Amino acid sequence: LLYYLRIRSYTIAMDKKLKKYIERYDLIQNCVTYELMPNGGMIVLINQETNCKVLIENKAYKLESFQAILINAYEVSVSIQSNEKLHLIAIRFKGAGASFFYEEQMDELMQTPKEPILLEKNILENELDTYFKNRLRPSKLPFNIMKIIDLLDEQGSDYNVDEVLAIANIPRKTLDKMFNLRTGLTFKTYATLTEVSTR
């Protein structure tokens, strides 16, 4: 027996302050399997009910009830499976957005980009805005990386490198290093992936 799949945008409006970093909240329910497509960013996956399996490149990870994980979702899709109906929330971040909430996890995620990072339990769907506002940390970077992310999202691989460097106001080598630390990709690779994901 196959359950139908329903995915919808989260019904409670996201706080305006968070929209700079978070693309959207997705509710995944009324299905036993679901595939999270890569979106050129990271995803926090929060399990609201029954235990399920998260498969990343054929390797399975158990996601317990009310557990949350951080996933690098730039390039590979992520499958979710359960014997019962799923009830999860997928928080999709824009580009480097997740690093402003989970800076302490970035090194671990970059060293093992295909391994999910376990987060705290009991993140409730009616308290998402409060949770993320409390975790938000101002950038310590010498440039506005989210402004560069927005530019690459708009222009894809046709980006103007001089325009990017003008925003960053640092040498290209430094920009690549800092961009990679925040996203796990060079800005050239990110631009290519963004263009592919918007086709």
PDB file of C-alpha atoms in Angstrom:
ATOM      1  CA  LEU A   1       0.000   0.000   0.000  1.00  0.00           C
ATOM      2  CA  LEU A   2       1.517   3.307  -1.067  1.00  0.00           C
ATOM      3  CA  TYR A   3       0.697   6.442   0.849  1.00  0.00           C
ATOM      4  CA  TYR A   4       0.282   9.622  -1.129  1.00  0.00           C
ATOM      5  CA  LEU A   5       2.872  12.319  -0.680  1.00  0.00           C
ATOM      6  CA  ARG A   6       2.038  15.806   0.404  1.00  0.00           C
ATOM      7  CA  ILE A   7       4.595  18.542   0.850  1.00  0.00           C
ATOM      8  CA  ARG A   8       3.625  22.115   1.499  1.00  0.00           C
ATOM      9  CA  SER A   9       5.215  25.320   2.596  1.00  0.00           C
ATOM     10  CA  TYR A  10       5.114  25.802   6.310  1.00  0.00           C
ATOM     11  CA  THR A  11       1.892  27.638   7.177  1.00  0.00           C
ATOM     12  CA  ILE A  12       3.304  29.942   9.839  1.00  0.00           C
ATOM     13  CA  ALA A  13       5.075  32.889   8.235  1.00  0.00           C
ATOM     14  CA  MET A  14       8.823  32.944   8.742  1.00  0.00           C
ATOM     15  CA  ASP A  15      10.273  35.847  10.684  1.00  0.00           C
ATOM     16  CA  LYS A  16      11.551  38.525   8.309  1.00  0.00           C
ATOM     17  CA  LYS A  17      14.984  38.502   9.934  1.00  0.00           C
ATOM     18  CA  LEU A  18      15.429  34.811   9.049  1.00  0.00           C
ATOM     19  CA  LYS A  19      14.471  35.110   5.368  1.00  0.00           C
ATOM     20  CA  LYS A  20      17.932  36.440   4.559  1.00  0.00           C
ATOM     21  CA  TYR A  21      19.424  33.045   5.484  1.00  0.00           C
ATOM     22  CA  ILE A  22      16.601  30.495   5.232  1.00  0.00           C
ATOM     23  CA  GLU A  23      14.858  29.702   1.957  1.00  0.00           C
ATOM     24  CA  ARG A  24      11.801  28.024   3.512  1.00  0.00           C
ATOM     25  CA  TYR A  25      10.346  25.551   5.989  1.00  0.00           C
ATOM     26  CA  ASP A  26       8.911  22.429   4.288  1.00  0.00           C
ATOM     27  CA  LEU A  27       6.546  20.047   6.024  1.00  0.00           C
ATOM     28  CA  ILE A  28       6.883  16.407   4.894  1.00  0.00           C
ATOM     29  CA  GLN A  29       4.009  14.158   5.914  1.00  0.00           C
ATOM     30  CA  ASN A  30       1.489  11.493   4.871  1.00  0.00           C
ATOM     31  CA  CYS A  31       4.081   9.369   3.049  1.00  0.00           C
ATOM     32  CA  VAL A  32       6.477   6.548   3.949  1.00  0.00           C
ATOM     33  CA  THR A  33       9.279   7.602   1.601  1.00  0.00           C
ATOM     34  CA  TYR A  34      10.456  10.989   0.407  1.00  0.00           C
ATOM     35  CA  GLU A  35      13.424  12.317  -1.558  1.00  0.00           C
ATOM     36  CA  LEU A  36      14.992  15.646  -0.658  1.00  0.00           C
ATOM     37  CA  MET A  37      16.433  17.127  -3.836  1.00  0.00           C
ATOM     38  CA  PRO A  38      19.734  19.047  -3.682  1.00  0.00           C
ATOM     39  CA  ASN A  39      19.164  22.783  -3.511  1.00  0.00           C
ATOM     40  CA  GLY A  40      22.587  24.423  -3.438  1.00  0.00           C
ATOM     41  CA  GLY A  41      22.491  24.774   0.325  1.00  0.00           C
ATOM     42  CA  MET A  42      22.305  22.905   3.603  1.00  0.00           C
ATOM     43  CA  ILE A  43      19.211  21.389   5.182  1.00  0.00           C
ATOM     44  CA  VAL A  44      18.229  20.821   8.797  1.00  0.00           C
ATOM     45  CA  LEU A  45      15.902  17.834   8.969  1.00  0.00           C
ATOM     46  CA  ILE A  46      13.736  17.617  12.092  1.00  0.00           C
ATOM     47  CA  ASN A  47      11.842  14.420  12.870  1.00  0.00           C
ATOM     48  CA  GLN A  48       8.574  15.202  14.649  1.00  0.00           C
ATOM     49  CA  GLU A  49       7.308  11.651  15.195  1.00  0.00           C
ATOM     50  CA  THR A  50       8.249   8.087  14.314  1.00  0.00           C
ATOM     51  CA  ASN A  51      11.812   6.830  13.818  1.00  0.00           C
ATOM     52  CA  CYS A  52      12.964   6.758  10.193  1.00  0.00           C
ATOM     53  CA  LYS A  53      16.033   6.138   8.024  1.00  0.00           C
ATOM     54  CA  VAL A  54      17.897   8.823   6.113  1.00  0.00           C
ATOM     55  CA  LEU A  55      19.864   7.515   3.118  1.00  0.00           C
ATOM     56  CA  ILE A  56      22.763   9.522   1.707  1.00  0.00           C
ATOM     57  CA  GLU A  57      24.507   7.837  -1.231  1.00  0.00           C
ATOM     58  CA  ASN A  58      23.193   4.411  -0.128  1.00  0.00           C
ATOM     59  CA  LYS A  59      24.433   4.773   3.440  1.00  0.00           C
ATOM     60  CA  ALA A  60      21.646   4.678   6.035  1.00  0.00           C
ATOM     61  CA  TYR A  61      21.421   6.791   9.197  1.00  0.00           C
ATOM     62  CA  LYS A  62      18.756   6.380  11.870  1.00  0.00           C
ATOM     63  CA  LEU A  63      16.785   9.524  12.717  1.00  0.00           C
ATOM     64  CA  GLU A  64      14.961   9.083  16.007  1.00  0.00           C
ATOM     65  CA  SER A  65      11.763  10.773  17.130  1.00  0.00           C
ATOM     66  CA  PHE A  66      12.274  14.497  17.779  1.00  0.00           C
ATOM     67  CA  GLN A  67      15.918  14.288  16.631  1.00  0.00           C
ATOM     68  CA  ALA A  68      17.379  16.830  14.191  1.00  0.00           C
ATOM     69  CA  ILE A  69      20.299  16.564  11.757  1.00  0.00           C
ATOM     70  CA  LEU A  70      22.235  19.005   9.588  1.00  0.00           C
ATOM     71  CA  ILE A  71      22.833  17.782   6.020  1.00  0.00           C
ATOM     72  CA  ASN A  72      25.023  19.096   3.219  1.00  0.00           C
ATOM     73  CA  ALA A  73      22.488  19.170   0.367  1.00  0.00           C
ATOM     74  CA  TYR A  74      24.476  20.911  -2.365  1.00  0.00           C
ATOM     75  CA  GLU A  75      24.949  18.065  -4.799  1.00  0.00           C
ATOM     76  CA  VAL A  76      23.302  14.791  -3.759  1.00  0.00           C
ATOM     77  CA  SER A  77      19.681  13.930  -3.048  1.00  0.00           C
ATOM     78  CA  VAL A  78      18.715  12.494   0.337  1.00  0.00           C
ATOM     79  CA  SER A  79      16.105   9.738   0.729  1.00  0.00           C
ATOM     80  CA  ILE A  80      13.932   9.307   3.813  1.00  0.00           C
ATOM     81  CA  GLN A  81      12.193   5.994   4.587  1.00  0.00           C
ATOM     82  CA  SER A  82       9.929   4.702   7.320  1.00  0.00           C
ATOM     83  CA  ASN A  83       7.477   1.861   7.995  1.00  0.00           C
ATOM     84  CA  GLU A  84       4.973   4.455   9.210  1.00  0.00           C
ATOM     85  CA  LYS A  85       3.835   7.815   7.903  1.00  0.00           C
ATOM     86  CA  LEU A  86       6.549  10.461   8.052  1.00  0.00           C
ATOM     87  CA  HIS A  87       6.191  13.751   9.874  1.00  0.00           C
ATOM     88  CA  LEU A  88       9.311  15.833   9.377  1.00  0.00           C
ATOM     89  CA  ILE A  89      10.298  19.415   8.762  1.00  0.00           C
ATOM     90  CA  ALA A  90      13.034  20.293   6.266  1.00  0.00           C
ATOM     91  CA  ILE A  91      14.603  23.706   6.798  1.00  0.00           C
ATOM     92  CA  ARG A  92      16.273  24.716   3.551  1.00  0.00           C
ATOM     93  CA  PHE A  93      19.030  27.313   3.877  1.00  0.00           C
ATOM     94  CA  LYS A  94      20.199  29.758   1.230  1.00  0.00           C
ATOM     95  CA  GLY A  95      23.799  29.121   0.202  1.00  0.00           C
ATOM     96  CA  ALA A  96      25.956  29.654   3.287  1.00  0.00           C
ATOM     97  CA  GLY A  97      22.949  30.497   5.478  1.00  0.00           C
ATOM     98  CA  ALA A  98      23.302  27.497   7.796  1.00  0.00           C
ATOM     99  CA  SER A  99      26.773  28.615   8.887  1.00  0.00           C
ATOM    100  CA  PHE A 100      25.251  31.619  10.684  1.00  0.00           C
ATOM    101  CA  PHE A 101      23.266  29.256  12.926  1.00  0.00           C
ATOM    102  CA  TYR A 102      25.635  26.274  13.180  1.00  0.00           C
ATOM    103  CA  GLU A 103      29.123  27.756  12.916  1.00  0.00           C
ATOM    104  CA  GLU A 104      30.482  25.274  15.466  1.00  0.00           C
ATOM    105  CA  GLN A 105      29.435  22.363  13.219  1.00  0.00           C
ATOM    106  CA  MET A 106      30.929  23.701   9.979  1.00  0.00           C
ATOM    107  CA  ASP A 107      34.424  22.222  10.387  1.00  0.00           C
ATOM    108  CA  GLU A 108      33.020  18.741  11.051  1.00  0.00           C
ATOM    109  CA  LEU A 109      30.607  19.014   8.130  1.00  0.00           C
ATOM    110  CA  MET A 110      33.318  20.143   5.730  1.00  0.00           C
ATOM    111  CA  GLN A 111      35.650  17.294   6.778  1.00  0.00           C
ATOM    112  CA  THR A 112      32.901  14.692   6.229  1.00  0.00           C
ATOM    113  CA  PRO A 113      30.436  16.430   3.864  1.00  0.00           C
ATOM    114  CA  LYS A 114      28.296  13.326   3.259  1.00  0.00           C
ATOM    115  CA  GLU A 115      27.789  12.541   6.944  1.00  0.00           C
ATOM    116  CA  PRO A 116      24.823  14.183   8.723  1.00  0.00           C
ATOM    117  CA  ILE A 117      25.579  16.112  11.899  1.00  0.00           C
ATOM    118  CA  LEU A 118      23.352  15.315  14.891  1.00  0.00           C
ATOM    119  CA  LEU A 119      21.761  18.358  16.502  1.00  0.00           C
ATOM    120  CA  GLU A 120      19.779  18.751  19.701  1.00  0.00           C
ATOM    121  CA  LYS A 121      16.428  17.029  20.202  1.00  0.00           C
ATOM    122  CA  ASN A 122      12.940  18.455  20.683  1.00  0.00           C
ATOM    123  CA  ILE A 123      12.967  21.299  18.154  1.00  0.00           C
ATOM    124  CA  LEU A 124       9.226  21.840  17.752  1.00  0.00           C
ATOM    125  CA  GLU A 125       7.570  23.031  14.560  1.00  0.00           C
ATOM    126  CA  ASN A 126       5.611  25.796  16.290  1.00  0.00           C
ATOM    127  CA  GLU A 127       8.829  27.227  17.770  1.00  0.00           C
ATOM    128  CA  LEU A 128      11.088  27.277  14.687  1.00  0.00           C
ATOM    129  CA  ASP A 129      11.383  31.063  14.424  1.00  0.00           C
ATOM    130  CA  THR A 130      12.328  31.379  18.103  1.00  0.00           C
ATOM    131  CA  TYR A 131      14.825  28.530  17.848  1.00  0.00           C
ATOM    132  CA  PHE A 132      16.616  29.995  14.818  1.00  0.00           C
ATOM    133  CA  LYS A 133      16.551  33.587  16.082  1.00  0.00           C
ATOM    134  CA  ASN A 134      18.244  32.394  19.281  1.00  0.00           C
ATOM    135  CA  ARG A 135      20.931  30.548  17.269  1.00  0.00           C
ATOM    136  CA  LEU A 136      21.653  33.347  14.776  1.00  0.00           C
ATOM    137  CA  ARG A 137      25.190  34.731  15.113  1.00  0.00           C
ATOM    138  CA  PRO A 138      26.436  37.809  13.244  1.00  0.00           C
ATOM    139  CA  SER A 139      29.048  37.201  10.561  1.00  0.00           C
ATOM    140  CA  LYS A 140      32.710  37.717  11.442  1.00  0.00           C
ATOM    141  CA  LEU A 141      33.659  37.776   7.759  1.00  0.00           C
ATOM    142  CA  PRO A 142      35.215  40.869   6.139  1.00  0.00           C
ATOM    143  CA  PHE A 143      32.470  40.834   3.470  1.00  0.00           C
ATOM    144  CA  ASN A 144      28.755  40.098   3.130  1.00  0.00           C
ATOM    145  CA  ILE A 145      28.739  36.486   1.943  1.00  0.00           C
ATOM    146  CA  MET A 146      24.936  36.362   1.709  1.00  0.00           C
ATOM    147  CA  LYS A 147      25.000  39.282  -0.739  1.00  0.00           C
ATOM    148  CA  ILE A 148      27.439  37.292  -2.888  1.00  0.00           C
ATOM    149  CA  ILE A 149      25.204  34.198  -2.568  1.00  0.00           C
ATOM    150  CA  ASP A 150      22.229  36.265  -3.810  1.00  0.00           C
ATOM    151  CA  LEU A 151      24.269  37.499  -6.765  1.00  0.00           C
ATOM    152  CA  LEU A 152      25.366  33.971  -7.734  1.00  0.00           C
ATOM    153  CA  ASP A 153      21.788  32.705  -7.350  1.00  0.00           C
ATOM    154  CA  GLU A 154      20.640  35.399  -9.785  1.00  0.00           C
ATOM    155  CA  GLN A 155      23.439  35.070 -12.324  1.00  0.00           C
ATOM    156  CA  GLY A 156      24.461  31.395 -12.089  1.00  0.00           C
ATOM    157  CA  SER A 157      27.673  30.514 -13.943  1.00  0.00           C
ATOM    158  CA  ASP A 158      27.403  33.778 -15.907  1.00  0.00           C
ATOM    159  CA  TYR A 159      28.432  35.760 -12.832  1.00  0.00           C
ATOM    160  CA  ASN A 160      30.745  38.735 -13.244  1.00  0.00           C
ATOM    161  CA  VAL A 161      33.850  37.998 -11.152  1.00  0.00           C
ATOM    162  CA  ASP A 162      34.724  41.701 -10.924  1.00  0.00           C
ATOM    163  CA  GLU A 163      31.288  42.407  -9.421  1.00  0.00           C
ATOM    164  CA  VAL A 164      31.755  39.598  -6.886  1.00  0.00           C
ATOM    165  CA  LEU A 165      35.229  40.829  -5.918  1.00  0.00           C
ATOM    166  CA  ALA A 166      33.924  44.397  -5.613  1.00  0.00           C
ATOM    167  CA  ILE A 167      31.344  43.198  -3.075  1.00  0.00           C
ATOM    168  CA  ALA A 168      33.955  41.179  -1.183  1.00  0.00           C
ATOM    169  CA  ASN A 169      36.700  43.814  -1.426  1.00  0.00           C
ATOM    170  CA  ILE A 170      39.352  41.127  -0.911  1.00  0.00           C
ATOM    171  CA  PRO A 171      41.646  39.159  -3.287  1.00  0.00           C
ATOM    172  CA  ARG A 172      40.057  36.269  -5.176  1.00  0.00           C
ATOM    173  CA  LYS A 173      42.232  33.675  -3.423  1.00  0.00           C
ATOM    174  CA  THR A 174      41.029  34.899  -0.023  1.00  0.00           C
ATOM    175  CA  LEU A 175      37.421  34.999  -1.216  1.00  0.00           C
ATOM    176  CA  ASP A 176      37.608  31.399  -2.437  1.00  0.00           C
ATOM    177  CA  LYS A 177      39.078  30.270   0.879  1.00  0.00           C
ATOM    178  CA  MET A 178      36.465  32.074   2.991  1.00  0.00           C
ATOM    179  CA  PHE A 179      33.585  31.052   0.711  1.00  0.00           C
ATOM    180  CA  ASN A 180      34.707  27.426   0.905  1.00  0.00           C
ATOM    181  CA  LEU A 181      34.870  27.561   4.715  1.00  0.00           C
ATOM    182  CA  ARG A 182      31.257  28.766   4.844  1.00  0.00           C
ATOM    183  CA  THR A 183      29.739  26.599   2.105  1.00  0.00           C
ATOM    184  CA  GLY A 184      32.150  23.760   1.386  1.00  0.00           C
ATOM    185  CA  LEU A 185      32.443  24.922  -2.247  1.00  0.00           C
ATOM    186  CA  THR A 186      34.330  27.529  -4.252  1.00  0.00           C
ATOM    187  CA  PHE A 187      32.042  30.293  -5.467  1.00  0.00           C
ATOM    188  CA  LYS A 188      32.636  29.107  -9.066  1.00  0.00           C
ATOM    189  CA  THR A 189      31.391  25.595  -8.204  1.00  0.00           C
ATOM    190  CA  TYR A 190      28.483  27.036  -6.221  1.00  0.00           C
ATOM    191  CA  ALA A 191      27.437  29.197  -9.185  1.00  0.00           C
ATOM    192  CA  THR A 192      27.447  26.153 -11.494  1.00  0.00           C
ATOM    193  CA  LEU A 193      25.358  24.069  -9.065  1.00  0.00           C
ATOM    194  CA  THR A 194      22.918  26.938  -8.572  1.00  0.00           C
ATOM    195  CA  GLU A 195      22.414  27.266 -12.319  1.00  0.00           C
ATOM    196  CA  VAL A 196      21.752  23.518 -12.679  1.00  0.00           C
ATOM    197  CA  SER A 197      19.275  23.454  -9.762  1.00  0.00           C
ATOM    198  CA  THR A 198      17.216  26.324 -11.222  1.00  0.00           C
ATOM    199  CA  ARG A 199      16.779  24.757 -14.685  1.00  0.00           C
TER     200      ARG A 199
END
